[in-house]
XYZ file of C-alpha atoms in Angstrom:
153
model
C -194.630 -4.596 52.852
C -196.076 -2.950 49.725
C -196.336 0.460 51.428
C -192.673 0.529 52.663
C -190.524 3.110 50.939
C -187.718 1.873 48.619
C -184.069 2.999 48.326
C -182.110 3.964 45.237
C -180.403 0.631 45.473
C -183.834 -1.151 45.286
C -184.743 0.881 42.207
C -181.494 0.152 40.482
C -181.843 -3.590 41.193
C -185.259 -3.612 39.495
C -183.824 -1.679 36.467
C -181.003 -4.205 36.204
C -183.530 -7.036 36.381
C -185.590 -5.325 33.664
C -182.442 -5.016 31.455
C -181.832 -8.707 31.917
C -185.396 -9.445 30.787
C -184.979 -7.109 27.855
C -181.738 -8.805 26.835
C -183.501 -12.126 26.981
C -186.213 -10.821 24.652
C -188.934 -10.795 27.323
C -189.422 -7.031 27.017
C -189.275 -4.763 24.001
C -187.095 -1.669 24.155
C -190.144 0.579 24.596
C -191.386 -1.596 27.476
C -187.989 -1.509 29.092
C -187.803 2.313 28.825
C -191.273 2.713 30.193
C -190.775 0.334 33.170
C -187.355 1.808 33.902
C -188.805 5.272 34.137
C -191.496 4.033 36.452
C -188.864 2.147 38.508
C -186.849 5.326 39.070
C -190.028 7.180 40.072
C -191.296 4.417 42.376
C -191.625 5.248 46.077
C -192.851 1.909 47.516
C -192.120 -1.784 47.081
C -195.694 -2.146 45.740
C -194.861 0.125 42.814
C -191.694 -1.847 42.020
C -193.375 -5.232 42.323
C -195.940 -4.271 39.673
C -193.028 -3.661 37.197
C -191.653 -7.182 37.470
C -194.848 -9.122 38.261
C -195.063 -10.698 34.705
C -191.373 -11.657 34.677
C -190.032 -15.012 35.971
C -188.531 -15.001 39.406
C -184.728 -14.978 39.493
C -182.883 -17.814 41.244
C -181.148 -16.824 44.485
C -177.739 -16.785 42.806
C -179.093 -14.752 39.826
C -180.601 -12.179 42.185
C -177.193 -11.698 43.872
C -175.564 -11.224 40.471
C -178.253 -8.711 39.510
C -177.648 -6.712 42.718
C -173.892 -6.833 42.328
C -174.117 -5.843 38.673
C -176.107 -2.715 39.545
C -173.521 -1.737 42.169
C -170.493 -2.514 40.050
C -171.859 -0.638 36.997
C -172.524 2.400 39.177
C -169.066 2.231 40.831
C -167.284 2.008 37.422
C -169.345 4.844 36.016
C -168.541 7.037 39.016
C -164.782 6.202 38.868
C -164.568 7.298 35.191
C -166.508 10.439 35.890
C -164.212 11.282 38.826
C -161.137 10.917 36.623
C -162.660 13.000 33.872
C -163.665 15.712 36.337
C -160.194 15.878 37.781
C -158.518 15.936 34.333
C -160.890 18.472 32.842
C -161.174 20.586 35.939
C -157.467 21.233 36.032
C -156.533 20.980 32.315
C -156.771 24.747 31.962
C -153.872 25.425 34.349
C -151.009 24.993 31.745
C -152.994 27.343 29.404
C -153.647 30.035 32.085
C -152.040 32.707 29.973
C -154.701 32.164 27.273
C -157.876 32.462 29.341
C -159.943 33.191 26.255
C -159.695 29.498 25.188
C -160.007 27.523 28.387
C -163.707 27.814 29.313
C -164.614 24.311 27.953
C -162.317 22.332 30.270
C -163.565 24.284 33.280
C -167.207 23.667 32.521
C -166.469 20.008 31.699
C -164.761 19.645 35.071
C -167.703 21.025 36.871
C -170.267 18.844 34.974
C -168.262 15.593 35.233
C -167.484 16.342 38.866
C -171.127 16.800 39.827
C -172.101 13.566 38.072
C -169.115 11.869 39.688
C -170.207 12.998 43.117
C -173.685 11.689 42.501
C -172.458 8.301 41.248
C -169.827 7.472 43.844
C -170.082 6.158 47.347
C -166.308 5.861 48.020
C -164.690 8.826 49.698
C -161.604 8.677 47.499
C -163.563 8.937 44.240
C -165.820 11.610 45.718
C -162.682 13.563 46.673
C -161.352 13.355 43.115
C -164.742 14.563 41.769
C -164.780 17.384 44.285
C -161.284 18.517 43.172
C -162.500 18.501 39.611
C -165.474 20.613 40.476
C -163.267 23.056 42.414
C -160.695 23.335 39.572
C -163.477 23.806 37.001
C -165.191 26.373 39.150
C -161.982 28.287 39.519
C -161.455 28.181 35.732
C -164.942 29.466 35.088
C -164.614 32.192 37.674
C -161.293 33.331 36.178
C -162.865 33.225 32.692
C -165.735 35.466 33.773
C -163.387 37.898 35.517
C -161.277 37.971 32.302
C -164.321 38.686 30.160
C -165.576 41.446 32.439
C -162.100 43.016 32.607
C -161.887 43.112 28.773
C -165.408 44.361 28.406
C -164.694 47.224 30.737
C -161.347 48.021 29.208
């Protein structure tokens, strides 16, 4: 079992368990950071087991809460990023006549959208993040075309 590869969900569950231990005072902040970095880099269950070996076992109900907390935190993070991507990615449209001032919303739409795509599993929220990336990309492309036009002019 120690040589079986882990999933992102397994890594996140261990990080949530480590954060619970840190909030209880069982780990210092430096230990939490170090173990979390190792958890995200882990490839097998054996590597994850070492990170929590000196922590008390969670009761069955607590383990479910830890797994759910990891999923819920990620879902909420992705939802907010998708909304931000959509808003920023298309915020430049009303200011289209002033392309010299709208680069920031376009870049923000692309960045938030890419992070929103990474954080979401739901097709709806991924679609919103994709629309934000597309709108932001269009804004950046128009900004570059505007700059080139004015440089050549």
